[in-house]
């Protein structure tokens, strides 16, 4: 019978070691024993960008990047997007199981009653400049919540963690909507408890002078589905940031602010904004071949935004669902003229050797921006719309870490390649 272990011979010393394999992994600490002599620190593994290192065990979401599978707590994303709601999915991610009827009602009530944000927070937000980027406003305002809820720092208390989770999911939509209204110079709109999570968000984003905002059901459902698709995605850059900050036992709002900051970058949650800017720059289907040539030659570091993924080496299942939904949305909003460029780009890229060889397929962001744009959102708000549902995954993963006794403060190692032990040189002697 084969043994679940790895035999390693250190050719520097001739010594052999047997390292256990569990769940398809070896423990990095097990190679520390491999040393030249007693003074040697021991072998490290070098993994810039953590491309082949698992830092946690998790049961929140599962990805098979080669097959293009995404599951939340074991449920395929396709089924949740077809049959579920965003808040039901949020319950699943946070609690681990789908809610029964009473649990769902209580959960919805709990979150709905946390959508209100203190007036001080509103005043604080009003202090931003008229042209502040809404993502910058979101980062700082969410971080500032720790000053309003000081009990949040009792992170070892499970009930405190759940309370902050409900609060964060409730309030992030309101803060996001207010950041958007701020950029328009419009008054902030208070939440409406009669509406669904997505319906209320649309209310806070779009309501003008009407007494009661009635969301369009197709748009409301589309938002809900987009939120389901963006709710979690295992150990990406922002989830890793959330966990790293949380590992020092900082309060969750400080950790959330860090996670949102990580999401902000164009290689992560900022990609849907970058996709629209790219499509606008391409301008017409005729310019696509030249653009693709630029991407392939690496000229000016141009990339096909919305394509490629560290984990998916197949079509991102979320991209397929978003693409399907786009048609339904466009029936209400009118067709986004950039869609033709996107479809043609995808067609050409999927047939091109460069993209095939590198297994570059559309990711979730390739089509989501087109939908948001057709709904009337400016590109600056796209990453904010990503951060709202992802708050669920961040909070679920942050809380999960407290149940894992192996988790300690995150403290990677480095391979130092700089100078050593130099004598201080006085200013007059420096060249
Ligand atoms: N366009 C052109 N070439 C690409 C692209 C792209 N979008 N993505 C990767 N490549 C190429 C790289 O140039 C590299 O080629 P090489 O081997 O000849 O040097 C190869 O494919 C591997 O790329 P890496 O950068 O090593 O892949 P990595 O896993 O680090 O990057 C990432 C993943 C950041 C998503 C990358 O594919 C990318 O920049 N995509 C565009 C931005 C984007 O859409 N981000 C959203 C990700 S999904 C999300 O966060 C929700």
Coordinates of C-alpha atoms and ligand atoms in Angstrom, one line a residue:
X1 CA 0.0 0.0 0.0
X2 CA 1.3 3.5 -0.9
X3 CA 2.4 5.7 2.1
X4 CA 1.0 9.2 2.5
X5 CA 4.4 10.7 2.9
X6 CA 7.3 12.2 1.0
X7 CA 10.9 11.0 1.2
X8 CA 13.5 13.8 0.9
X9 CA 17.2 13.4 0.6
X10 CA 19.2 16.5 1.4
X11 CA 22.1 16.3 -1.0
X12 CA 24.1 18.8 1.1
X13 CA 24.3 16.3 4.0
X14 CA 23.2 13.0 2.5
X15 CA 20.5 12.8 5.2
X16 CA 17.0 11.6 4.4
X17 CA 13.7 12.7 5.9
X18 CA 10.2 11.5 5.7
X19 CA 7.5 14.2 5.6
X20 CA 3.8 13.4 6.1
X21 CA 1.3 14.3 3.4
X22 CA -2.2 15.2 4.5
X23 CA -5.0 16.5 2.3
X24 CA -2.6 16.7 -0.6
X25 CA -0.2 19.0 1.3
X26 CA 3.0 18.9 3.3
X27 CA 3.4 21.1 6.3
X28 CA 5.9 23.8 5.6
X29 CA 7.1 23.6 9.3
X30 CA 8.0 19.9 8.7
X31 CA 10.9 20.9 6.4
X32 CA 12.4 23.2 9.0
X33 CA 14.1 20.1 10.4
X34 CA 16.1 19.9 7.2
X35 CA 19.3 21.6 8.2
X36 CA 23.0 21.4 7.4
X37 CA 24.1 21.6 11.1
X38 CA 22.9 22.7 14.5
X39 CA 23.5 26.4 13.7
X40 CA 21.5 26.3 10.5
X41 CA 18.0 27.8 10.9
X42 CA 16.5 25.0 8.7
X43 CA 14.9 24.9 5.3
X44 CA 12.3 27.5 4.3
X45 CA 9.9 27.4 1.4
X46 CA 10.0 30.4 -0.9
X47 CA 6.6 31.2 -2.4
X48 CA 6.3 34.9 -3.5
X49 CA 2.6 35.8 -3.9
X50 CA 1.6 32.5 -2.2
X51 CA 1.1 30.7 -5.4
X52 CA 1.4 27.3 -4.0
X53 CA 0.9 27.7 -0.3
X54 CA -2.3 27.0 1.7
X55 CA -2.3 29.2 4.8
X56 CA -5.7 28.1 6.2
X57 CA -8.1 25.3 6.3
X58 CA -11.6 26.6 5.4
X59 CA -15.1 25.2 4.7
X60 CA -16.6 28.4 3.4
X61 CA -16.1 28.2 -0.4
X62 CA -14.5 25.7 -2.8
X63 CA -13.0 26.3 -6.2
X64 CA -11.8 23.8 -8.7
X65 CA -10.0 26.1 -11.1
X66 CA -9.3 23.5 -13.8
X67 CA -13.0 22.4 -14.0
X68 CA -14.4 25.9 -13.4
X69 CA -16.4 25.0 -10.3
X70 CA -17.3 27.3 -7.5
X71 CA -19.3 26.1 -4.4
X72 CA -20.4 27.9 -1.3
X73 CA -20.5 25.5 1.7
X74 CA -20.8 22.7 -0.9
X75 CA -23.7 24.2 -2.9
X76 CA -22.9 25.0 -6.6
X77 CA -22.9 28.7 -7.4
X78 CA -25.3 28.0 -10.3
X79 CA -28.0 26.7 -8.1
X80 CA -27.7 29.5 -5.5
X81 CA -27.8 32.0 -8.3
X82 CA -30.9 30.4 -9.9
X83 CA -32.9 29.6 -6.8
X84 CA -31.5 31.5 -3.8
X85 CA -31.4 35.1 -2.6
X86 CA -28.5 37.2 -1.5
X87 CA -29.4 37.2 2.2
X88 CA -30.1 33.5 2.2
X89 CA -26.7 33.0 0.6
X90 CA -25.2 35.3 3.2
X91 CA -26.8 33.1 6.0
X92 CA -25.3 30.0 4.3
X93 CA -21.8 31.5 4.2
X94 CA -21.9 32.8 7.7
X95 CA -23.6 29.9 9.5
X96 CA -22.6 27.0 7.2
X97 CA -26.1 25.7 6.4
X98 CA -29.1 27.0 4.4
X99 CA -31.6 28.6 6.8
X100 CA -35.1 27.2 7.5
X101 CA -38.0 29.6 7.0
X102 CA -37.9 31.1 10.6
X103 CA -34.1 31.4 10.5
X104 CA -34.2 33.2 7.2
X105 CA -37.0 35.6 8.4
X106 CA -35.0 36.4 11.6
X107 CA -31.8 36.9 9.7
X108 CA -33.5 39.2 7.2
X109 CA -35.0 41.2 10.0
X110 CA -31.7 41.4 11.9
X111 CA -29.8 42.7 8.9
X112 CA -32.6 45.0 7.8
X113 CA -32.6 46.5 11.3
X114 CA -28.8 47.2 11.1
X115 CA -28.9 49.1 7.8
X116 CA -29.4 52.4 9.6
X117 CA -26.1 54.3 10.1
X118 CA -25.5 56.8 12.9
X119 CA -25.8 60.5 12.0
X120 CA -22.2 61.0 13.1
X121 CA -21.1 58.6 10.4
X122 CA -23.1 60.6 7.9
X123 CA -21.5 63.9 9.1
X124 CA -18.1 62.3 8.8
X125 CA -18.9 61.2 5.2
X126 CA -20.1 64.7 4.3
X127 CA -16.6 65.9 5.1
X128 CA -15.1 64.2 2.1
X129 CA -14.3 66.4 -1.0
X130 CA -16.9 66.6 -3.7
X131 CA -14.8 64.5 -6.0
X132 CA -13.7 61.8 -3.5
X133 CA -13.5 58.3 -5.1
X134 CA -16.4 56.3 -3.5
X135 CA -14.1 53.4 -2.8
X136 CA -11.8 55.6 -0.8
X137 CA -14.8 56.9 1.2
X138 CA -15.9 53.3 1.8
X139 CA -12.5 52.2 3.1
X140 CA -12.3 55.0 5.5
X141 CA -15.9 55.0 6.7
X142 CA -16.0 51.3 7.3
X143 CA -12.7 51.5 9.2
X144 CA -14.2 54.4 11.3
X145 CA -17.0 52.1 12.4
X146 CA -14.6 50.6 15.0
X147 CA -14.8 54.0 16.8
X148 CA -18.6 53.8 17.0
X149 CA -18.7 50.1 18.1
X150 CA -15.8 49.7 20.6
X151 CA -17.2 46.4 21.8
X152 CA -16.2 45.0 18.4
X153 CA -12.7 44.5 19.6
X154 CA -13.8 41.6 21.8
X155 CA -13.1 39.4 18.9
X156 CA -12.7 36.2 20.9
X157 CA -16.4 36.3 21.9
X158 CA -18.4 34.4 19.3
X159 CA -21.6 36.4 19.9
X160 CA -19.7 39.7 19.4
X161 CA -18.4 38.4 16.2
X162 CA -21.8 37.4 14.9
X163 CA -23.2 40.8 16.0
X164 CA -20.5 42.6 14.0
X165 CA -21.1 40.3 11.0
X166 CA -24.8 41.2 10.9
X167 CA -23.9 44.9 11.5
X168 CA -21.3 45.0 8.8
X169 CA -23.6 43.3 6.2
X170 CA -26.4 45.7 7.1
X171 CA -24.3 48.9 7.1
X172 CA -21.9 48.4 4.2
X173 CA -24.8 48.9 1.7
X174 CA -25.9 52.1 3.3
X175 CA -22.3 53.5 3.5
X176 CA -21.7 52.4 -0.1
X177 CA -24.9 54.1 -1.4
X178 CA -24.1 57.3 0.5
X179 CA -20.6 57.4 -0.9
X180 CA -22.2 57.2 -4.4
X181 CA -24.7 59.9 -3.6
X182 CA -21.8 62.1 -2.3
X183 CA -20.1 61.9 -5.6
X184 CA -23.3 63.1 -7.3
X185 CA -23.8 65.9 -4.8
X186 CA -27.2 64.4 -3.9
X187 CA -28.7 64.0 -0.4
X188 CA -28.1 60.7 1.3
X189 CA -31.2 58.5 1.4
X190 CA -32.1 56.6 4.5
X191 CA -32.9 52.8 4.3
X192 CA -36.4 51.6 3.6
X193 CA -37.2 48.5 5.8
X194 CA -40.0 47.4 3.5
X195 CA -37.7 46.6 0.7
X196 CA -35.4 43.6 0.1
X197 CA -31.6 44.0 0.7
X198 CA -31.0 44.7 -3.0
X199 CA -34.2 46.7 -3.4
X200 CA -33.3 48.9 -0.5
X201 CA -29.8 49.4 -1.9
X202 CA -31.3 50.6 -5.2
X203 CA -33.6 52.9 -3.2
X204 CA -30.6 54.4 -1.4
X205 CA -28.7 54.7 -4.7
X206 CA -31.3 56.0 -7.0
X207 CA -34.3 57.6 -5.2
X208 CA -35.0 61.2 -6.1
X209 CA -38.1 63.0 -5.0
X210 CA -40.7 60.2 -5.1
X211 CA -42.4 59.3 -1.8
X212 CA -41.6 55.7 -2.1
X213 CA -39.0 54.1 -4.3
X214 CA -40.3 51.0 -6.1
X215 CA -37.4 49.0 -7.6
X216 CA -37.7 47.4 -11.0
X217 CA -38.0 43.7 -10.2
X218 CA -35.7 42.6 -13.0
X219 CA -32.9 45.0 -11.9
X220 CA -33.6 44.1 -8.2
X221 CA -33.1 40.4 -9.0
X222 CA -30.1 41.1 -11.2
X223 CA -28.4 43.0 -8.3
X224 CA -29.3 40.1 -6.0
X225 CA -27.8 37.5 -8.3
X226 CA -24.6 39.6 -8.9
X227 CA -24.3 39.9 -5.1
X228 CA -24.7 36.1 -4.7
X229 CA -21.9 35.6 -7.3
X230 CA -19.6 38.0 -5.5
X231 CA -20.2 36.9 -1.9
X232 CA -17.1 34.9 -1.4
X233 CA -14.2 33.5 -3.4
X234 CA -11.9 31.7 -0.9
X235 CA -8.3 32.9 -0.4
X236 CA -8.0 35.8 -2.7
X237 CA -5.9 38.9 -2.0
X238 CA -8.7 40.7 0.0
X239 CA -9.7 37.6 2.0
X240 CA -6.1 37.1 2.8
X241 CA -5.8 40.7 3.9
X242 CA -8.9 40.4 6.1
X243 CA -7.5 37.2 7.7
X244 CA -4.0 38.7 8.1
X245 CA -5.3 41.9 9.9
X246 CA -7.7 39.7 11.9
X247 CA -4.9 37.5 13.0
X248 CA -3.5 40.3 15.1
X249 CA -6.9 40.3 16.9
X250 CA -7.7 43.8 15.5
X251 CA -11.4 44.6 15.4
X252 CA -13.3 43.5 12.3
X253 CA -13.9 47.0 10.9
X254 CA -10.2 47.7 10.8
X255 CA -9.7 44.4 9.0
X256 CA -12.6 45.1 6.7
X257 CA -11.1 48.4 5.7
X258 CA -7.9 46.6 4.8
X259 CA -9.8 44.0 2.8
X260 CA -11.7 46.7 0.9
X261 CA -8.4 48.5 0.2
X262 CA -7.0 45.3 -1.2
X263 CA -10.1 44.8 -3.4
X264 CA -9.7 48.3 -4.7
X265 CA -6.7 47.5 -7.0
X266 CA -7.2 47.0 -10.7
X267 CA -5.9 43.4 -10.6
X268 CA -8.7 42.5 -8.1
X269 CA -12.0 44.2 -7.6
X270 CA -11.0 47.2 -9.6
X271 CA -11.0 45.0 -12.8
X272 CA -14.6 45.6 -13.8
X273 CA -13.9 49.4 -13.8
X274 CA -10.8 48.7 -15.8
X275 CA -12.7 46.5 -18.3
X276 CA -15.1 49.4 -19.1
X277 CA -12.3 51.8 -19.5
X278 CA -10.5 49.3 -21.8
X279 CA -13.7 48.8 -23.9
X280 CA -14.2 52.5 -24.2
X281 CA -10.6 52.9 -25.3
X282 CA -10.9 50.2 -27.9
X283 CA -13.9 52.2 -29.1
X284 CA -15.0 49.9 -32.0
X285 CA -14.9 46.3 -33.1
X286 CA -12.5 47.3 -35.9
X287 CA -9.8 48.2 -33.4
X288 CA -9.9 44.9 -31.6
X289 CA -7.2 43.1 -33.7
X290 CA -4.7 45.9 -33.0
X291 CA -5.5 45.9 -29.3
X292 CA -5.1 42.1 -29.1
X293 CA -1.7 42.4 -30.8
X294 CA -0.7 45.0 -28.2
X295 CA -1.7 42.7 -25.4
X296 CA 0.2 39.8 -26.8
X297 CA 3.4 41.9 -27.4
X298 CA 3.2 43.1 -23.8
X299 CA 3.5 46.7 -25.1
X300 CA 3.0 49.2 -22.3
X301 CA 2.0 46.4 -20.0
X302 CA -1.4 46.3 -21.6
X303 CA -3.5 43.3 -20.4
X304 CA -6.9 42.1 -21.5
X305 CA -8.7 43.2 -18.4
X306 CA -11.4 40.8 -17.2
X307 CA -9.4 37.9 -18.5
X308 CA -7.3 35.5 -16.6
X309 CA -7.3 34.3 -13.0
X310 CA -4.8 32.9 -10.6
X311 CA -7.0 29.9 -9.8
X312 CA -9.4 29.4 -12.8
X313 CA -7.7 27.9 -15.7
X314 CA -11.1 27.4 -17.3
X315 CA -14.2 29.7 -17.9
X316 CA -15.0 31.3 -14.6
X317 CA -18.5 29.9 -13.7
X318 CA -19.6 33.3 -12.5
X319 CA -18.7 35.0 -15.8
X320 CA -21.0 32.6 -17.6
X321 CA -23.9 33.4 -15.2
X322 CA -23.2 37.2 -15.5
X323 CA -23.2 36.9 -19.3
X324 CA -26.5 35.1 -19.3
X325 CA -28.0 37.7 -17.0
X326 CA -26.8 40.6 -19.1
X327 CA -29.5 40.0 -21.7
X328 CA -32.3 40.2 -19.2
X329 CA -31.0 43.4 -17.8
X330 CA -30.5 44.9 -21.3
X331 CA -34.2 44.2 -22.1
X332 CA -35.0 46.7 -19.3
X333 CA -32.1 49.2 -19.6
X334 CA -31.4 49.0 -23.3
X335 CA -28.4 47.3 -24.8
X336 CA -25.0 48.5 -23.6
X337 CA -23.2 49.5 -26.9
X338 CA -19.9 48.2 -25.5
X339 CA -21.3 44.7 -25.4
X340 CA -20.5 44.1 -29.1
X341 CA -16.8 44.9 -28.4
X342 CA -16.8 42.6 -25.4
X343 CA -18.4 39.7 -27.3
X344 CA -15.9 40.1 -30.2
X345 CA -12.9 40.4 -27.8
X346 CA -14.0 37.2 -26.1
X347 CA -14.5 35.4 -29.4
X348 CA -11.1 36.4 -30.7
X349 CA -9.3 35.8 -27.4
X350 CA -10.8 32.3 -27.0
X351 CA -9.5 31.3 -30.4
X352 CA -6.0 32.9 -30.0
X353 CA -3.0 30.7 -29.2
X354 CA -1.6 33.3 -26.7
X355 CA -4.7 33.1 -24.5
X356 CA -5.3 29.3 -25.1
X357 CA -1.7 28.5 -24.1
X358 CA -1.9 30.5 -20.9
X359 CA -5.5 29.3 -20.1
X360 CA -6.8 32.8 -20.0
X361 CA -10.6 32.9 -19.9
X362 CA -13.1 35.7 -19.0
X363 CA -13.4 36.1 -15.3
X364 CA -16.4 37.5 -13.3
X365 CA -15.5 41.1 -14.1
X366 CA -15.5 40.8 -17.8
X367 CA -19.3 41.3 -18.1
X368 CA -20.4 42.6 -14.7
X369 CA -19.3 46.1 -15.5
X370 CA -21.4 46.2 -18.6
X371 CA -24.4 45.4 -16.6
X372 CA -23.6 48.0 -13.9
X373 CA -23.0 50.6 -16.6
X374 CA -26.4 49.8 -18.3
X375 CA -28.0 50.2 -14.9
X376 CA -26.7 53.7 -14.9
X377 CA -23.7 53.4 -12.6
X378 CA -20.5 55.4 -13.3
X379 CA -17.4 53.2 -13.3
X380 CA -16.0 54.6 -10.0
X381 CA -18.8 52.8 -8.1
X382 CA -18.2 49.3 -9.6
X383 CA -15.6 48.2 -7.0
X384 CA -17.9 49.5 -4.3
X385 CA -20.7 47.3 -5.6
X386 CA -18.3 44.4 -5.4
X387 CA -17.3 45.2 -1.8
X388 CA -20.9 45.1 -0.6
X389 CA -21.6 41.4 -1.1
X390 CA -17.9 40.4 -0.5
X391 CA -18.3 41.8 3.1
X392 CA -20.2 38.5 3.7
X393 CA -17.3 36.3 2.7
X394 CA -14.7 38.4 4.5
X395 CA -16.7 38.3 7.7
X396 CA -17.4 34.6 7.4
X397 CA -13.8 33.8 6.8
X398 CA -12.6 36.2 9.5
X399 CA -14.8 34.5 12.1
X400 CA -13.9 31.0 10.9
X401 CA -10.3 31.7 11.8
X402 CA -11.2 31.9 15.5
X403 CA -12.4 28.3 15.5
X404 CA -9.1 27.1 14.1
X405 CA -6.6 26.6 17.0
X406 CA -3.7 26.5 14.5
X407 CA -4.2 30.1 13.5
X408 CA -1.8 32.5 15.0
X409 CA -0.7 36.0 14.0
X410 CA 0.3 35.9 10.4
X411 CA 4.0 36.3 10.2
X412 CA 5.7 35.3 6.9
X413 CA 9.4 34.8 6.5
X414 CA 11.6 36.6 4.0
X415 CA 14.8 35.7 2.2
X416 CA 17.0 38.6 3.0
X417 CA 19.2 39.5 0.0
X418 CA 20.5 42.9 1.2
X419 CA 23.7 44.2 2.6
X420 CA 24.9 43.1 6.1
X421 CA 26.9 44.6 9.0
X422 CA 28.1 47.8 7.4
X423 CA 29.7 50.6 9.4
X424 CA 27.9 53.9 9.5
X425 CA 29.5 56.4 7.1
X426 CA 29.5 60.0 8.1
X427 CA 28.0 62.5 5.6
X428 CA 31.3 64.0 4.6
X429 CA 32.7 60.6 3.6
X430 CA 29.7 59.6 1.4
X431 CA 30.1 59.8 -2.3
Ligands
LIG1 N1 -4.1 39.7 -20.5 C1 -3.0 39.3 -21.1 N2 -2.1 38.4 -20.6 C2 -2.3 37.9 -19.4 C3 -3.5 38.3 -18.7 C4 -4.4 39.2 -19.3 N3 -5.5 39.6 -18.7 N4 -3.5 37.6 -17.5 C5 -2.4 36.9 -17.5 N5 -1.7 37.1 -18.6 C6 -0.4 36.4 -19.0 C7 0.8 37.0 -18.3 O1 1.4 38.0 -19.1 C8 1.7 35.8 -18.2 O2 2.3 35.6 -19.5 P1 3.8 35.1 -19.6 O3 3.8 33.7 -18.9 O4 4.1 35.1 -21.0 O5 4.6 36.1 -18.8 C9 0.7 34.7 -18.0 O6 -0.5 35.1 -18.6 C10 0.5 34.4 -16.5 O7 0.0 35.6 -15.9 P2 0.3 36.0 -14.4 O8 0.3 37.4 -14.3 O9 1.5 35.2 -13.9 O10 -1.0 35.3 -13.7 P3 -1.5 35.7 -12.2 O11 -2.1 34.5 -11.7 O12 -0.4 36.3 -11.4 O13 -2.5 36.8 -12.5 C11 -4.5 38.0 -12.8 C12 -3.9 36.7 -12.4 C13 -3.9 39.2 -11.9 C14 -6.0 38.0 -12.5 C15 -4.2 38.3 -14.3 O14 -4.7 37.3 -15.1 C16 -4.6 39.7 -14.7 O15 -3.9 40.7 -14.6 N6 -5.9 39.8 -15.3 C17 -6.4 41.0 -15.7 C18 -7.0 41.7 -14.4 C19 -8.3 41.1 -14.0 O16 -9.2 40.8 -14.8 N7 -8.4 40.9 -12.7 C20 -9.6 40.4 -12.0 C21 -9.4 39.0 -11.4 S1 -10.8 38.3 -10.8 C22 -11.2 39.2 -9.4 O17 -10.4 39.6 -8.7 C23 -12.6 39.3 -9.2

